[in-house]
Short mmCIF file of C-alpha atoms in Angstrom, two decimals:
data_model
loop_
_atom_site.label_atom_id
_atom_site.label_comp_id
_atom_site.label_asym_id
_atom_site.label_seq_id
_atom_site.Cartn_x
_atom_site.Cartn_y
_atom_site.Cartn_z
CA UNK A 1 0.00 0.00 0.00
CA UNK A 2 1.47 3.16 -0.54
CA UNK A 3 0.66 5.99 1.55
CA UNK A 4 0.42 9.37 0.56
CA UNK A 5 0.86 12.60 2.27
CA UNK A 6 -1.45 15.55 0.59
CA UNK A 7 -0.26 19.33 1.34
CA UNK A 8 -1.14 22.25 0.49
CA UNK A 9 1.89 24.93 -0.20
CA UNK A 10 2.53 27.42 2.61
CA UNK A 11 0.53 30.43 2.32
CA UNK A 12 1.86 32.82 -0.83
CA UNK A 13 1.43 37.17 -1.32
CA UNK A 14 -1.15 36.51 -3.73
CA UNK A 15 -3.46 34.51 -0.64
CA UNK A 16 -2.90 37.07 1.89
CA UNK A 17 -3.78 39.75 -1.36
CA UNK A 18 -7.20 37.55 -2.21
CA UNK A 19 -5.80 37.36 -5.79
CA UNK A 20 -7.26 34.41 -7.63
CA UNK A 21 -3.41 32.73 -8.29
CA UNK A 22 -4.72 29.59 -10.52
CA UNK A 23 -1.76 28.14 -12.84
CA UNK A 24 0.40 31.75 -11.78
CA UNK A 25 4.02 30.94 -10.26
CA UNK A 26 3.22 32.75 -7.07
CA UNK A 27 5.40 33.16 -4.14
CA UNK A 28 5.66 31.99 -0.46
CA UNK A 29 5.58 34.72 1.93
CA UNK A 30 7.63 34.68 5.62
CA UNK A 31 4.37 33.06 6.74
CA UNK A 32 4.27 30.35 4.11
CA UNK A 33 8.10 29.74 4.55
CA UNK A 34 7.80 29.46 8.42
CA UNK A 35 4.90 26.95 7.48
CA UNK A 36 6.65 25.25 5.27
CA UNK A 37 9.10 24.78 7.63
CA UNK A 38 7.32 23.44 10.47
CA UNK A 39 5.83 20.88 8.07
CA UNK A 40 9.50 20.01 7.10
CA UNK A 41 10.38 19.70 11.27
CA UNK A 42 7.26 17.34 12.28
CA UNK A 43 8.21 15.22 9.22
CA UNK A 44 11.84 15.60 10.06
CA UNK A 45 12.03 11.64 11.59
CA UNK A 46 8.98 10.35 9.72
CA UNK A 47 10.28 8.13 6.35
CA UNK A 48 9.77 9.40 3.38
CA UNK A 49 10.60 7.48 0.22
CA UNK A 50 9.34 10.57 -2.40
CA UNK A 51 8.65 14.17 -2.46
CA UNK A 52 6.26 15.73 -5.52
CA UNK A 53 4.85 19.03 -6.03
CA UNK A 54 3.48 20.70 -8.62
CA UNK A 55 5.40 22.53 -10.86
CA UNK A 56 4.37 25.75 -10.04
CA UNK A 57 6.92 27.85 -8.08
CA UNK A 58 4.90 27.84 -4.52
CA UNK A 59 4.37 24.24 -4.38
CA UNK A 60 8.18 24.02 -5.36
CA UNK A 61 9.42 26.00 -2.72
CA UNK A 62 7.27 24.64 -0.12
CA UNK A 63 8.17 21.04 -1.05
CA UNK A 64 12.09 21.88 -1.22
CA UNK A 65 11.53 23.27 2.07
CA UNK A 66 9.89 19.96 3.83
CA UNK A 67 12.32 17.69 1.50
CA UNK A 68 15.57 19.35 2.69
CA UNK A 69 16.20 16.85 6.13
CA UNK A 70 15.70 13.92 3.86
CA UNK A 71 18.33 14.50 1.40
CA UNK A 72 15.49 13.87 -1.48
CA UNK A 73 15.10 15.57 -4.75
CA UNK A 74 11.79 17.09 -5.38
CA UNK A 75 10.01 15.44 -8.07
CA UNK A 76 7.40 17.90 -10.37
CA UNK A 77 4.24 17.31 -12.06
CA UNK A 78 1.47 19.19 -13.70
CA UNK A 79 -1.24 17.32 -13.04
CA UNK A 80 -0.52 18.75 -9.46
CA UNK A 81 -1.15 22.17 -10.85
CA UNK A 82 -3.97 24.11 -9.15
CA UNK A 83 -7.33 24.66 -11.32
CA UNK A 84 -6.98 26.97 -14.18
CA UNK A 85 -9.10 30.20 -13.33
CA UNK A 86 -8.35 31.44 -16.93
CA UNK A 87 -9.82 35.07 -17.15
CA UNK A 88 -10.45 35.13 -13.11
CA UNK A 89 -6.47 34.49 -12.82
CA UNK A 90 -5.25 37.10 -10.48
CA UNK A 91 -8.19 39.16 -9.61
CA UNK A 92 -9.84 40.13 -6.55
CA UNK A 93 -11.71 36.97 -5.23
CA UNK A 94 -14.16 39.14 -3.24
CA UNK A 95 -15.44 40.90 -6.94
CA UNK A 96 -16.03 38.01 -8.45
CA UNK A 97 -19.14 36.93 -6.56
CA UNK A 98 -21.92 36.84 -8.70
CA UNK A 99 -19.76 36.95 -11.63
CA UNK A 100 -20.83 34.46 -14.69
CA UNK A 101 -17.50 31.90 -15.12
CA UNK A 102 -15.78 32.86 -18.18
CA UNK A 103 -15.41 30.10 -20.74
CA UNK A 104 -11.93 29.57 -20.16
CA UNK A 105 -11.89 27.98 -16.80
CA UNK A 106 -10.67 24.29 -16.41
CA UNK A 107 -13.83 22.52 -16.32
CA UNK A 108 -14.86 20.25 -12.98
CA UNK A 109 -14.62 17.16 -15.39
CA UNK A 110 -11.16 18.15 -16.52
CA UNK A 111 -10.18 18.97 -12.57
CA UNK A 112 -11.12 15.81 -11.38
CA UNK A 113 -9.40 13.63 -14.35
CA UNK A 114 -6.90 15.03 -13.45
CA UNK A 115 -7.09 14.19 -9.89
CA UNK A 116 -7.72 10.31 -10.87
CA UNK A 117 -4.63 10.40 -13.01
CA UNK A 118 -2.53 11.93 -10.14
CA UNK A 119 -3.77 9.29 -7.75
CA UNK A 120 -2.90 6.56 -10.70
CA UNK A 121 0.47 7.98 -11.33
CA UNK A 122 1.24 7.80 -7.84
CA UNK A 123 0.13 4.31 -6.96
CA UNK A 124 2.08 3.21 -10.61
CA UNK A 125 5.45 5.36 -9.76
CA UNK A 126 5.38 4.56 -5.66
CA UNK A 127 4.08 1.00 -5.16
CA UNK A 128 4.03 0.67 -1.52
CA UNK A 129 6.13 3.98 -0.62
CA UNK A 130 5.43 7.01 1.68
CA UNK A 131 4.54 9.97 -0.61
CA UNK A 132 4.58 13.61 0.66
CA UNK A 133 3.07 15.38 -2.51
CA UNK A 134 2.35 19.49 -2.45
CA UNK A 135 -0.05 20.74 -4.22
CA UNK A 136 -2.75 23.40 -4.22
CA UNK A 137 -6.39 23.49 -2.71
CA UNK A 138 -8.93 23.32 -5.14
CA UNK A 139 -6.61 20.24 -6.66
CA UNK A 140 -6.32 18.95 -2.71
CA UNK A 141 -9.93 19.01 -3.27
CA UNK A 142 -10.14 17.18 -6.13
CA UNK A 143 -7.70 14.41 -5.34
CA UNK A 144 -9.76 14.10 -1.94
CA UNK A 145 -12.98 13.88 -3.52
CA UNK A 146 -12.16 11.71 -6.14
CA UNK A 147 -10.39 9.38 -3.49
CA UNK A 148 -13.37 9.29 -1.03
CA UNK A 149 -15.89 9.29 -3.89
CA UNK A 150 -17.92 12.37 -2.91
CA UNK A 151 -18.28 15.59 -4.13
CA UNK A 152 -15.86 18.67 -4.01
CA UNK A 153 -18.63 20.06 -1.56
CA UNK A 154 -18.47 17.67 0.26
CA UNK A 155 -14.50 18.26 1.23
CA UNK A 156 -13.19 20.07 3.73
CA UNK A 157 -11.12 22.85 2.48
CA UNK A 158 -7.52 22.38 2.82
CA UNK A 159 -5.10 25.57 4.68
CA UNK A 160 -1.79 26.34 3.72
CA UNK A 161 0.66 23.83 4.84
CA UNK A 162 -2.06 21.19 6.14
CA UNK A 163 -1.30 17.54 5.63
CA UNK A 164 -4.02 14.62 5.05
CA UNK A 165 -3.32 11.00 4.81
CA UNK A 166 -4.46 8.68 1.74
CA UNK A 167 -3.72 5.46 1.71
CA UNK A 168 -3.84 3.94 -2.04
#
């Protein structure tokens, strides 16, 4: 069985802003890195075989961050990458209340393929390892959701730097 660690990235400029980040680089902020770094102390004795993140630069840096005491090279993947907000990509979440969804947003059905091939690549590429992978929350969400079998409503939203425990 392999068991896999989900985290979100410590919290970025662009959260504390409200800016809708999507597929942007974005960048950790002292908070995030002080997360990040907690993260990387509790896990500091725990085995881990792998390390993935997305390959966007705030999963990256969180994930080098919590890698660093186990000597292990931080493996990227897109299919870790957050939801594409396409024309809501860095605006002001509060304004877009209300607002119709442009066309260019990643659909659900896209999200949570995407989520199912994650969970496949993992359980293909780990067989029976311990698997700390960073990632983003609306693709946390996904990953759960598809992995518990319920909605996206129906998961708990993920903060920066938590950790949750799948086993595949």
């Amino acid at each position: 069985m392999t068991t896999l660690y989900l985290v979100r990235h410590g919290e970025t400029v662009d959260n504390v802003n409200q800016i809708m980040q999507g597929q942007t680089q974005g960048e950790l902020n002292e908070n995030g890195v002080r997360q990040a770094q907690e993260v990387s102390e509790i896990w500091r004795d725990r085995p881990l075989d792998a390390v993935i993140a997305s390959d966007l630069k705030r999963s990256i840096d969180t994930a080098r961050i919590i890698a660093e005491p186990h000597h292990l090279e931080v493996v990227t993947t897109p299919l870790l990458r957050e939801r594409d907000w396409g024309d809501f990509t860095g605006r002001f979440i509060p304004d877009l209340k209300g607002e119709v969804w442009p066309d260019n947003v990643e659909s659900l059905e896209n999200l949570l393929s995407r989520a199912g091939e994650f969970i496949a690549y993992v359980k293909e590429t780990f067989p029976g390892k311990q698997v700390l992978a960073v990632g983003h929350g609306i693709i946390n969400k996904a990953i759960q959701a598809v992995y518990y079998g319920k909605s996206m409503s129906e998961v708990r939203r993920m903060m920066n730097a938590e950790v949750r425990v799948l086993e595949l």
